[in-house]
Amino acid sequence: MSRLIKKTLVLIAVAALASCDNSSIDNNELVSSAGSSSSSSDFSLIKKPFDYQSLLVNYADNVILPTYQAFELALTQLDLDINAQCDALDAQNVVAEPDHNVRQAFAEAVAVWQQAELMWVGPVTDNNNSLRNRIYSFATTAQADSCAIDITTVEHHQETVSLATRANTVRGLDALEYLIYESTLNTACSSAISQTAHWNALSQIARQQQRCHLSQAVTQDLLASSRELNRAWSNDGDNYRSLFINPNNAGPHLKALSDAIFYLEKEVKDTKLGTPLAQTASCILEACPKAIEAPYAQNNGALIVQNLKTFKAMFNGSASNGANGIGFDDIIAYEGFAEVNVALNAKIDAAIVMAEQLNKPSLLVKQVSEQLSNKTKSQCKLDSMNAANGESLPASYCALHGLIQAINLQMRTDFVTIVNVDLPIRAQSDND
């Protein structure tokens, strides 16, 4: 009999015993420690429950809030660098090379937000993820659109526009990536679009200046969204933190944290890797290069490394400074399944190691393009399956897809059973 099945039977037995005699033991304090190394029998009853409030406090104060605050700081620096770039372009009126400071500041802001992507809890998810999608619209039905950004660039030059009234297709980190990294300076719109009909005829410096000016507006809009998010959690603002750590809300908020880390399966494995590599139903070709995240910066590998490292931190309740805190791993250990923590962390570490080996500019684009040309979709599927089954393979994004699938399989079984949570609605079916 497996330990998880035995645990379930033990919990039923505990409930039966408690219902027979509740005169001496508070039912609310009954906790099964079945399978723990310190127990000499199938189960024992202890009165000290797991401290879920301390877990929620740790996630709020040491994981989520420091990430949101770091994002605002990164955007503040990006805003300064973009303003300096625009001032230089306007003053010198000469064509400039890509600004290193701007690109570095942008990369740092994106890296922090890729951590926040695994923290979809609370205000950032309100109104169908409205605030999140305003900041980063990847994997939504209203992703940044290059032609729409070009139209907005022209309109912003003619008369300052308020991005607060515009669609997410021209807002957020995705739009800013296009403005900073698109190198031809030509419009993405067809000649039938009147607003951009004369764009390509403008001088190069004029196009640089106009894109820079819209970059300023997009960054300011991002800062406003970041401040709104921090204010929502702040004691001086909407104080969502107090609601989040309230022990009366422990169940729903534990579930929200659990749902958030399934980002690794649905957004990383399926959307960032599976769709470009034609391993999901969303891509019916041999490969789908247009589905790749960050198509202009082409730093896809760095983003996935951030996602994996943050998944590990979220699983273990590790603070932004690396300090260990109360996390999901502590619930699992408390229930007597420390070996599950060991196995999961080993799989996460293996995926991180491979992701770091693959973290080279444009490498995902190269591998996806080669798969499309060479028609090797089936080989990619085989590599993914073999990697998921523990076979040692050379580093590739197909193999990384498999390593992440191995993590997901254990999350869908051991994790949800021991932590006692349901799968997120968006993860009710597996694309593999």
CSV table of N, CA, C and O in Angstrom, one decimal, residues 152-268:
chain,number,residue,atom,x,y,z
A,152,THR,N,0.3,54.1,-32.5
A,152,THR,CA,0.3,54.9,-31.3
A,152,THR,C,1.5,55.8,-31.2
A,152,THR,O,1.5,57.0,-30.7
A,153,THR,N,2.7,55.4,-31.8
A,153,THR,CA,3.9,56.2,-31.8
A,153,THR,C,3.6,57.5,-32.6
A,153,THR,O,4.0,58.6,-32.2
A,154,VAL,N,3.0,57.3,-33.8
A,154,VAL,CA,2.7,58.5,-34.6
A,154,VAL,C,1.7,59.4,-33.9
A,154,VAL,O,1.8,60.6,-33.9
A,155,GLU,N,0.6,58.8,-33.4
A,155,GLU,CA,-0.4,59.6,-32.7
A,155,GLU,C,0.1,60.4,-31.5
A,155,GLU,O,-0.2,61.5,-31.2
A,156,HIS,N,1.1,59.7,-30.8
A,156,HIS,CA,1.7,60.3,-29.6
A,156,HIS,C,2.5,61.5,-30.0
A,156,HIS,O,2.6,62.5,-29.3
A,157,HIS,N,3.2,61.4,-31.2
A,157,HIS,CA,4.0,62.5,-31.7
A,157,HIS,C,3.1,63.7,-32.1
A,157,HIS,O,3.5,64.9,-31.8
A,158,GLN,N,2.0,63.4,-32.6
A,158,GLN,CA,1.1,64.5,-33.1
A,158,GLN,C,0.4,65.1,-31.9
A,158,GLN,O,0.2,66.4,-31.9
A,159,GLU,N,0.0,64.3,-31.0
A,159,GLU,CA,-0.7,64.9,-29.8
A,159,GLU,C,-0.6,63.8,-28.7
A,159,GLU,O,-1.0,62.7,-28.9
A,160,THR,N,0.0,64.2,-27.6
A,160,THR,CA,0.2,63.3,-26.5
A,160,THR,C,-1.0,62.5,-26.1
A,160,THR,O,-2.1,63.0,-25.9
A,161,VAL,N,-0.8,61.1,-26.2
A,161,VAL,CA,-2.0,60.2,-25.9
A,161,VAL,C,-1.9,59.7,-24.4
A,161,VAL,O,-0.8,59.6,-23.9
A,162,SER,N,-3.0,59.4,-23.9
A,162,SER,CA,-3.0,58.8,-22.6
A,162,SER,C,-3.1,57.3,-22.7
A,162,SER,O,-4.2,56.7,-23.3
A,163,LEU,N,-2.1,56.5,-22.3
A,163,LEU,CA,-2.1,55.1,-22.5
A,163,LEU,C,-3.1,54.4,-21.6
A,163,LEU,O,-3.5,53.3,-21.8
A,164,ALA,N,-3.6,55.1,-20.6
A,164,ALA,CA,-4.6,54.6,-19.6
A,164,ALA,C,-5.9,54.2,-20.4
A,164,ALA,O,-6.6,53.4,-19.9
A,165,THR,N,-6.1,54.9,-21.5
A,165,THR,CA,-7.3,54.6,-22.3
A,165,THR,C,-7.1,53.7,-23.4
A,165,THR,O,-8.0,53.4,-24.2
A,166,ARG,N,-5.9,53.2,-23.6
A,166,ARG,CA,-5.5,52.3,-24.7
A,166,ARG,C,-5.5,50.9,-24.3
A,166,ARG,O,-5.4,50.5,-23.2
A,167,ALA,N,-5.6,50.0,-25.3
A,167,ALA,CA,-5.6,48.6,-25.1
A,167,ALA,C,-4.3,48.1,-24.7
A,167,ALA,O,-3.2,48.8,-24.9
A,168,ASN,N,-4.2,46.9,-24.1
A,168,ASN,CA,-2.9,46.3,-23.7
A,168,ASN,C,-2.0,46.0,-24.9
A,168,ASN,O,-0.8,45.8,-24.7
A,169,THR,N,-2.5,46.0,-26.1
A,169,THR,CA,-1.7,45.8,-27.3
A,169,THR,C,-0.6,46.9,-27.5
A,169,THR,O,0.3,46.6,-28.2
A,170,VAL,N,-0.8,48.0,-26.8
A,170,VAL,CA,0.2,49.1,-26.9
A,170,VAL,C,0.8,49.5,-25.5
A,170,VAL,O,1.5,50.5,-25.4
A,171,ARG,N,0.6,48.6,-24.5
A,171,ARG,CA,1.1,48.9,-23.2
A,171,ARG,C,2.0,47.8,-22.7
A,171,ARG,O,2.1,46.7,-23.2
A,172,GLY,N,2.6,48.1,-21.6
A,172,GLY,CA,3.4,47.1,-20.8
A,172,GLY,C,4.8,46.8,-21.3
A,172,GLY,O,5.3,47.4,-22.3
A,173,LEU,N,5.4,45.8,-20.7
A,173,LEU,CA,6.7,45.4,-21.0
A,173,LEU,C,6.8,44.9,-22.4
A,173,LEU,O,7.9,45.1,-23.1
A,174,ASP,N,5.8,44.3,-22.9
A,174,ASP,CA,5.8,43.7,-24.3
A,174,ASP,C,6.0,44.8,-25.3
A,174,ASP,O,6.8,44.8,-26.3
A,175,ALA,N,5.2,45.9,-25.1
A,175,ALA,CA,5.3,47.0,-26.1
A,175,ALA,C,6.6,47.7,-26.0
A,175,ALA,O,7.2,48.1,-27.0
A,176,LEU,N,7.1,47.8,-24.7
A,176,LEU,CA,8.4,48.5,-24.5
A,176,LEU,C,9.5,47.7,-25.2
A,176,LEU,O,10.5,48.3,-25.7
A,177,GLU,N,9.4,46.4,-25.1
A,177,GLU,CA,10.4,45.6,-25.8
A,177,GLU,C,10.5,45.9,-27.3
A,177,GLU,O,11.6,46.1,-27.8
A,178,TYR,N,9.4,46.0,-27.9
A,178,TYR,CA,9.4,46.4,-29.3
A,178,TYR,C,10.0,47.7,-29.6
A,178,TYR,O,10.9,47.9,-30.5
A,179,LEU,N,9.7,48.7,-28.8
A,179,LEU,CA,10.2,50.0,-29.0
A,179,LEU,C,11.7,50.1,-28.8
A,179,LEU,O,12.4,50.9,-29.4
A,180,ILE,N,12.2,49.3,-27.8
A,180,ILE,CA,13.6,49.4,-27.5
A,180,ILE,C,14.5,48.5,-28.4
A,180,ILE,O,15.6,48.9,-28.8
A,181,TYR,N,13.9,47.4,-28.9
A,181,TYR,CA,14.8,46.4,-29.6
A,181,TYR,C,14.5,46.3,-31.1
A,181,TYR,O,15.4,45.7,-31.8
A,182,GLU,N,13.4,46.7,-31.6
A,182,GLU,CA,13.1,46.6,-33.0
A,182,GLU,C,14.2,47.4,-33.7
A,182,GLU,O,14.2,48.7,-33.6
A,183,SER,N,15.0,46.9,-34.6
A,183,SER,CA,16.2,47.5,-35.1
A,183,SER,C,16.0,48.2,-36.4
A,183,SER,O,16.8,49.1,-36.8
A,184,THR,N,15.0,47.8,-37.3
A,184,THR,CA,14.9,48.3,-38.6
A,184,THR,C,14.3,49.7,-38.6
A,184,THR,O,14.6,50.5,-39.5
A,185,LEU,N,13.5,50.0,-37.6
A,185,LEU,CA,12.8,51.3,-37.4
A,185,LEU,C,11.7,51.4,-38.5
A,185,LEU,O,11.1,52.5,-38.6
A,186,ASN,N,11.5,50.4,-39.3
A,186,ASN,CA,10.4,50.4,-40.3
A,186,ASN,C,9.1,50.0,-39.6
A,186,ASN,O,9.1,49.3,-38.6
A,187,THR,N,8.0,50.5,-40.1
A,187,THR,CA,6.7,50.2,-39.5
A,187,THR,C,6.3,48.7,-39.8
A,187,THR,O,6.7,48.1,-40.9
A,188,ALA,N,5.6,48.1,-38.9
A,188,ALA,CA,5.1,46.7,-39.1
A,188,ALA,C,3.7,46.8,-39.7
A,188,ALA,O,3.2,45.7,-40.1
A,189,CYS,N,3.2,47.9,-40.0
A,189,CYS,CA,1.9,48.1,-40.6
A,189,CYS,C,1.9,47.9,-42.1
A,189,CYS,O,3.0,48.2,-42.7
A,190,SER,N,0.9,47.5,-42.7
A,190,SER,CA,0.8,47.5,-44.1
A,190,SER,C,0.6,48.9,-44.7
A,190,SER,O,0.3,49.8,-44.0
A,191,SER,N,0.8,49.0,-46.0
A,191,SER,CA,0.7,50.3,-46.6
A,191,SER,C,-0.8,50.9,-46.6
A,191,SER,O,-1.0,52.0,-46.8
A,192,ALA,N,-1.7,50.0,-46.3
A,192,ALA,CA,-3.1,50.4,-46.2
A,192,ALA,C,-3.4,51.2,-45.0
A,192,ALA,O,-4.5,51.8,-44.9
A,193,ILE,N,-2.6,51.1,-44.0
A,193,ILE,CA,-2.8,51.8,-42.7
A,193,ILE,C,-2.4,53.3,-42.9
A,193,ILE,O,-1.2,53.6,-43.0
A,194,SER,N,-3.4,54.2,-42.8
A,194,SER,CA,-3.1,55.6,-43.1
A,194,SER,C,-2.2,56.3,-42.1
A,194,SER,O,-1.4,57.1,-42.5
A,195,GLN,N,-2.4,55.9,-40.8
A,195,GLN,CA,-1.6,56.6,-39.8
A,195,GLN,C,-0.1,56.4,-40.0
A,195,GLN,O,0.7,57.3,-39.7
A,196,THR,N,0.3,55.3,-40.5
A,196,THR,CA,1.8,55.0,-40.7
A,196,THR,C,2.2,55.0,-42.1
A,196,THR,O,3.3,54.6,-42.4
A,197,ALA,N,1.4,55.5,-43.0
A,197,ALA,CA,1.7,55.5,-44.4
A,197,ALA,C,3.0,56.2,-44.8
A,197,ALA,O,3.7,55.8,-45.7
A,198,HIS,N,3.4,57.2,-44.0
A,198,HIS,CA,4.6,58.0,-44.3
A,198,HIS,C,5.7,57.7,-43.3
A,198,HIS,O,6.7,58.4,-43.4
A,199,TRP,N,5.5,56.8,-42.5
A,199,TRP,CA,6.5,56.5,-41.4
A,199,TRP,C,7.9,56.2,-42.0
A,199,TRP,O,8.9,56.7,-41.6
A,200,ASN,N,7.9,55.2,-42.9
A,200,ASN,CA,9.2,54.8,-43.4
A,200,ASN,C,10.0,55.9,-44.2
A,200,ASN,O,11.2,55.8,-44.4
A,201,ALA,N,9.3,56.9,-44.6
A,201,ALA,CA,9.9,58.0,-45.3
A,201,ALA,C,10.6,59.0,-44.4
A,201,ALA,O,11.4,59.9,-44.8
A,202,LEU,N,10.3,58.9,-43.1
A,202,LEU,CA,10.9,59.8,-42.1
A,202,LEU,C,12.4,59.5,-42.0
A,202,LEU,O,12.8,58.4,-42.2
A,203,SER,N,13.1,60.5,-41.5
A,203,SER,CA,14.5,60.3,-41.3
A,203,SER,C,14.7,59.3,-40.1
A,203,SER,O,13.8,59.1,-39.3
A,204,GLN,N,15.9,58.7,-40.1
A,204,GLN,CA,16.1,57.7,-39.1
A,204,GLN,C,16.1,58.3,-37.7
A,204,GLN,O,15.5,57.7,-36.7
A,205,ILE,N,16.6,59.5,-37.6
A,205,ILE,CA,16.7,60.2,-36.3
A,205,ILE,C,15.2,60.5,-35.8
A,205,ILE,O,14.9,60.4,-34.6
A,206,ALA,N,14.4,60.9,-36.8
A,206,ALA,CA,13.0,61.3,-36.4
A,206,ALA,C,12.3,60.1,-35.9
A,206,ALA,O,11.5,60.1,-34.9
A,207,ARG,N,12.5,58.9,-36.5
A,207,ARG,CA,11.9,57.7,-36.0
A,207,ARG,C,12.4,57.2,-34.7
A,207,ARG,O,11.6,56.8,-33.8
A,208,GLN,N,13.7,57.4,-34.5
A,208,GLN,CA,14.3,57.1,-33.1
A,208,GLN,C,13.7,58.0,-32.1
A,208,GLN,O,13.3,57.5,-31.0
A,209,GLN,N,13.6,59.3,-32.4
A,209,GLN,CA,13.0,60.2,-31.4
A,209,GLN,C,11.6,59.9,-31.0
A,209,GLN,O,11.2,59.9,-29.9
A,210,GLN,N,10.8,59.6,-32.0
A,210,GLN,CA,9.4,59.3,-31.8
A,210,GLN,C,9.2,58.0,-31.0
A,210,GLN,O,8.3,58.0,-30.1
A,211,ARG,N,9.9,57.0,-31.3
A,211,ARG,CA,9.8,55.8,-30.6
A,211,ARG,C,10.3,56.0,-29.1
A,211,ARG,O,9.8,55.4,-28.2
A,212,CYS,N,11.3,56.8,-29.0
A,212,CYS,CA,11.8,57.0,-27.6
A,212,CYS,C,10.8,57.8,-26.8
A,212,CYS,O,10.6,57.5,-25.6
A,213,HIS,N,10.1,58.7,-27.4
A,213,HIS,CA,9.1,59.5,-26.7
A,213,HIS,C,7.9,58.6,-26.2
A,213,HIS,O,7.4,58.7,-25.1
A,214,LEU,N,7.5,57.6,-27.1
A,214,LEU,CA,6.5,56.7,-26.7
A,214,LEU,C,7.0,55.8,-25.6
A,214,LEU,O,6.3,55.4,-24.7
A,215,SER,N,8.3,55.4,-25.7
A,215,SER,CA,8.9,54.6,-24.6
A,215,SER,C,8.8,55.3,-23.3
A,215,SER,O,8.5,54.6,-22.2
A,216,GLN,N,9.0,56.6,-23.3
A,216,GLN,CA,8.8,57.3,-22.0
A,216,GLN,C,7.4,57.2,-21.5
A,216,GLN,O,7.2,56.9,-20.3
A,217,ALA,N,6.4,57.3,-22.3
A,217,ALA,CA,5.0,57.2,-21.9
A,217,ALA,C,4.7,55.8,-21.4
A,217,ALA,O,4.0,55.6,-20.4
A,218,VAL,N,5.2,54.7,-22.1
A,218,VAL,CA,4.9,53.4,-21.7
A,218,VAL,C,5.6,53.1,-20.4
A,218,VAL,O,5.0,52.4,-19.5
A,219,THR,N,6.7,53.6,-20.2
A,219,THR,CA,7.4,53.3,-18.9
A,219,THR,C,6.7,54.0,-17.8
A,219,THR,O,6.5,53.5,-16.7
A,220,GLN,N,6.2,55.2,-18.0
A,220,GLN,CA,5.4,55.9,-17.0
A,220,GLN,C,4.1,55.2,-16.7
A,220,GLN,O,3.7,55.1,-15.5
A,221,ASP,N,3.5,54.6,-17.7
A,221,ASP,CA,2.3,53.8,-17.5
A,221,ASP,C,2.6,52.6,-16.7
A,221,ASP,O,1.8,52.2,-15.8
A,222,LEU,N,3.8,52.0,-16.9
A,222,LEU,CA,4.2,50.8,-16.2
A,222,LEU,C,4.4,51.2,-14.7
A,222,LEU,O,4.1,50.4,-13.8
A,223,LEU,N,5.1,52.3,-14.5
A,223,LEU,CA,5.3,52.7,-13.1
A,223,LEU,C,4.0,53.0,-12.4
A,223,LEU,O,3.9,52.6,-11.2
A,224,ALA,N,3.0,53.5,-13.1
A,224,ALA,CA,1.7,53.7,-12.4
A,224,ALA,C,1.1,52.4,-12.1
A,224,ALA,O,0.5,52.3,-11.0
A,225,SER,N,1.2,51.4,-12.9
A,225,SER,CA,0.6,50.1,-12.6
A,225,SER,C,1.4,49.4,-11.5
A,225,SER,O,0.8,48.8,-10.6
A,226,SER,N,2.7,49.6,-11.4
A,226,SER,CA,3.5,49.0,-10.4
A,226,SER,C,3.2,49.6,-9.0
A,226,SER,O,3.1,49.0,-8.0
A,227,ARG,N,3.0,51.0,-9.0
A,227,ARG,CA,2.7,51.7,-7.8
A,227,ARG,C,1.3,51.3,-7.3
A,227,ARG,O,1.0,51.1,-6.1
A,228,GLU,N,0.4,51.1,-8.3
A,228,GLU,CA,-1.0,50.6,-7.9
A,228,GLU,C,-0.9,49.2,-7.2
A,228,GLU,O,-1.6,49.0,-6.3
A,229,LEU,N,-0.1,48.4,-7.8
A,229,LEU,CA,0.1,47.0,-7.2
A,229,LEU,C,0.6,47.1,-5.8
A,229,LEU,O,0.1,46.4,-4.9
A,230,ASN,N,1.7,47.9,-5.6
A,230,ASN,CA,2.3,48.0,-4.3
A,230,ASN,C,1.3,48.7,-3.3
A,230,ASN,O,1.2,48.3,-2.1
A,231,ARG,N,0.6,49.6,-3.8
A,231,ARG,CA,-0.4,50.3,-2.9
A,231,ARG,C,-1.5,49.4,-2.5
A,231,ARG,O,-2.0,49.5,-1.4
A,232,ALA,N,-1.9,48.5,-3.4
A,232,ALA,CA,-2.9,47.5,-3.0
A,232,ALA,C,-2.6,46.6,-1.8
A,232,ALA,O,-3.4,46.2,-1.0
A,233,TRP,N,-1.3,46.3,-1.7
A,233,TRP,CA,-0.8,45.5,-0.6
A,233,TRP,C,-0.4,46.3,0.6
A,233,TRP,O,-0.3,45.7,1.7
A,234,SER,N,-0.1,47.5,0.5
A,234,SER,CA,0.5,48.4,1.5
A,234,SER,C,-0.5,48.6,2.7
A,234,SER,O,-1.7,48.8,2.5
A,235,ASN,N,0.1,48.7,3.9
A,235,ASN,CA,-0.7,49.1,5.0
A,235,ASN,C,-1.3,50.5,4.9
A,235,ASN,O,-2.4,50.8,5.4
A,236,ASP,N,-0.6,51.3,4.1
A,236,ASP,CA,-1.1,52.7,3.9
A,236,ASP,C,-2.1,52.8,2.7
A,236,ASP,O,-2.6,53.9,2.4
A,237,GLY,N,-2.2,51.7,2.0
A,237,GLY,CA,-3.1,51.7,0.8
A,237,GLY,C,-4.3,50.8,1.1
A,237,GLY,O,-5.0,51.0,2.1
A,238,ASP,N,-4.6,49.9,0.2
A,238,ASP,CA,-5.8,49.0,0.4
A,238,ASP,C,-5.6,47.9,1.4
A,238,ASP,O,-6.5,47.2,1.8
A,239,ASN,N,-4.3,47.7,1.8
A,239,ASN,CA,-3.9,46.7,2.8
A,239,ASN,C,-4.4,45.3,2.5
A,239,ASN,O,-5.0,44.6,3.4
A,240,TYR,N,-4.2,44.9,1.3
A,240,TYR,CA,-4.6,43.5,1.0
A,240,TYR,C,-3.7,42.5,1.8
A,240,TYR,O,-4.2,41.4,2.1
A,241,ARG,N,-2.6,42.9,2.3
A,241,ARG,CA,-1.7,42.0,3.1
A,241,ARG,C,-2.5,41.5,4.3
A,241,ARG,O,-2.4,40.3,4.6
A,242,SER,N,-3.2,42.4,5.0
A,242,SER,CA,-3.9,42.0,6.2
A,242,SER,C,-4.9,40.9,5.9
A,242,SER,O,-5.2,40.0,6.7
A,243,LEU,N,-5.6,41.1,4.7
A,243,LEU,CA,-6.6,40.1,4.3
A,243,LEU,C,-5.9,38.7,4.0
A,243,LEU,O,-6.3,37.7,4.3
A,244,PHE,N,-4.7,38.9,3.3
A,244,PHE,CA,-4.0,37.7,2.8
A,244,PHE,C,-3.5,36.8,4.0
A,244,PHE,O,-3.6,35.6,4.0
A,245,ILE,N,-3.0,37.5,5.1
A,245,ILE,CA,-2.4,36.7,6.2
A,245,ILE,C,-3.4,36.3,7.3
A,245,ILE,O,-3.1,35.7,8.2
A,246,ASN,N,-4.7,36.8,7.1
A,246,ASN,CA,-5.7,36.5,8.1
A,246,ASN,C,-5.9,34.9,8.2
A,246,ASN,O,-6.2,34.3,7.1
A,247,PRO,N,-5.8,34.3,9.3
A,247,PRO,CA,-5.9,32.9,9.4
A,247,PRO,C,-7.2,32.4,9.0
A,247,PRO,O,-7.4,31.2,8.6
A,248,ASN,N,-8.3,33.2,9.0
A,248,ASN,CA,-9.6,32.8,8.6
A,248,ASN,C,-9.7,32.6,7.1
A,248,ASN,O,-10.6,31.9,6.6
A,249,ASN,N,-8.7,33.1,6.4
A,249,ASN,CA,-8.6,33.0,4.9
A,249,ASN,C,-7.5,32.1,4.5
A,249,ASN,O,-7.2,32.0,3.3
A,250,ALA,N,-7.0,31.3,5.4
A,250,ALA,CA,-5.8,30.4,5.1
A,250,ALA,C,-6.1,29.5,3.9
A,250,ALA,O,-5.2,29.3,3.0
A,251,GLY,N,-7.3,28.8,3.9
A,251,GLY,CA,-7.6,27.9,2.9
A,251,GLY,C,-7.5,28.5,1.5
A,251,GLY,O,-6.8,28.0,0.6
A,252,PRO,N,-8.3,29.5,1.2
A,252,PRO,CA,-8.4,30.1,-0.1
A,252,PRO,C,-7.0,30.7,-0.6
A,252,PRO,O,-6.7,30.6,-1.7
A,253,HIS,N,-6.3,31.2,0.4
A,253,HIS,CA,-5.0,31.8,0.0
A,253,HIS,C,-3.9,30.8,-0.2
A,253,HIS,O,-3.0,31.0,-1.0
A,254,LEU,N,-3.9,29.7,0.5
A,254,LEU,CA,-3.0,28.6,0.2
A,254,LEU,C,-3.3,28.1,-1.2
A,254,LEU,O,-2.4,27.8,-1.9
A,255,LYS,N,-4.6,28.0,-1.5
A,255,LYS,CA,-5.0,27.5,-2.8
A,255,LYS,C,-4.5,28.5,-3.9
A,255,LYS,O,-4.0,28.1,-5.0
A,256,ALA,N,-4.6,29.8,-3.6
A,256,ALA,CA,-4.2,30.8,-4.6
A,256,ALA,C,-2.7,30.7,-4.8
A,256,ALA,O,-2.2,30.8,-6.0
A,257,LEU,N,-1.9,30.5,-3.8
A,257,LEU,CA,-0.4,30.3,-3.9
A,257,LEU,C,-0.1,29.0,-4.7
A,257,LEU,O,0.8,29.0,-5.6
A,258,SER,N,-0.9,28.0,-4.5
A,258,SER,CA,-0.7,26.7,-5.2
A,258,SER,C,-1.0,26.9,-6.7
A,258,SER,O,-0.2,26.5,-7.6
A,259,ASP,N,-2.1,27.6,-7.0
A,259,ASP,CA,-2.5,27.9,-8.3
A,259,ASP,C,-1.4,28.7,-9.1
A,259,ASP,O,-1.1,28.4,-10.2
A,260,ALA,N,-0.8,29.6,-8.3
A,260,ALA,CA,0.2,30.5,-8.9
A,260,ALA,C,1.4,29.8,-9.4
A,260,ALA,O,1.9,30.1,-10.5
A,261,ILE,N,1.9,28.8,-8.7
A,261,ILE,CA,3.1,28.1,-9.1
A,261,ILE,C,2.9,27.1,-10.2
A,261,ILE,O,3.8,26.6,-10.8
A,262,PHE,N,1.6,26.8,-10.5
A,262,PHE,CA,1.3,26.0,-11.7
A,262,PHE,C,1.6,26.8,-13.0
A,262,PHE,O,1.4,26.3,-14.1
A,263,TYR,N,2.0,28.1,-12.9
A,263,TYR,CA,2.5,28.9,-14.0
A,263,TYR,C,3.6,28.1,-14.7
A,263,TYR,O,3.8,28.1,-15.9
A,264,LEU,N,4.4,27.3,-13.9
A,264,LEU,CA,5.5,26.5,-14.6
A,264,LEU,C,5.0,25.5,-15.6
A,264,LEU,O,5.6,25.3,-16.6
A,265,GLU,N,3.8,24.9,-15.3
A,265,GLU,CA,3.3,24.0,-16.3
A,265,GLU,C,2.6,24.7,-17.4
A,265,GLU,O,2.9,24.5,-18.6
A,266,LYS,N,1.6,25.6,-17.1
A,266,LYS,CA,0.8,26.1,-18.2
A,266,LYS,C,1.4,27.2,-19.0
A,266,LYS,O,1.3,27.2,-20.2
A,267,GLU,N,2.2,28.1,-18.3
A,267,GLU,CA,2.8,29.2,-19.1
A,267,GLU,C,4.2,28.9,-19.6
A,267,GLU,O,4.6,29.2,-20.7
A,268,VAL,N,5.0,28.2,-18.7
A,268,VAL,CA,6.4,27.9,-19.1
A,268,VAL,C,6.4,26.7,-20.0
A,268,VAL,O,6.8,26.8,-21.2
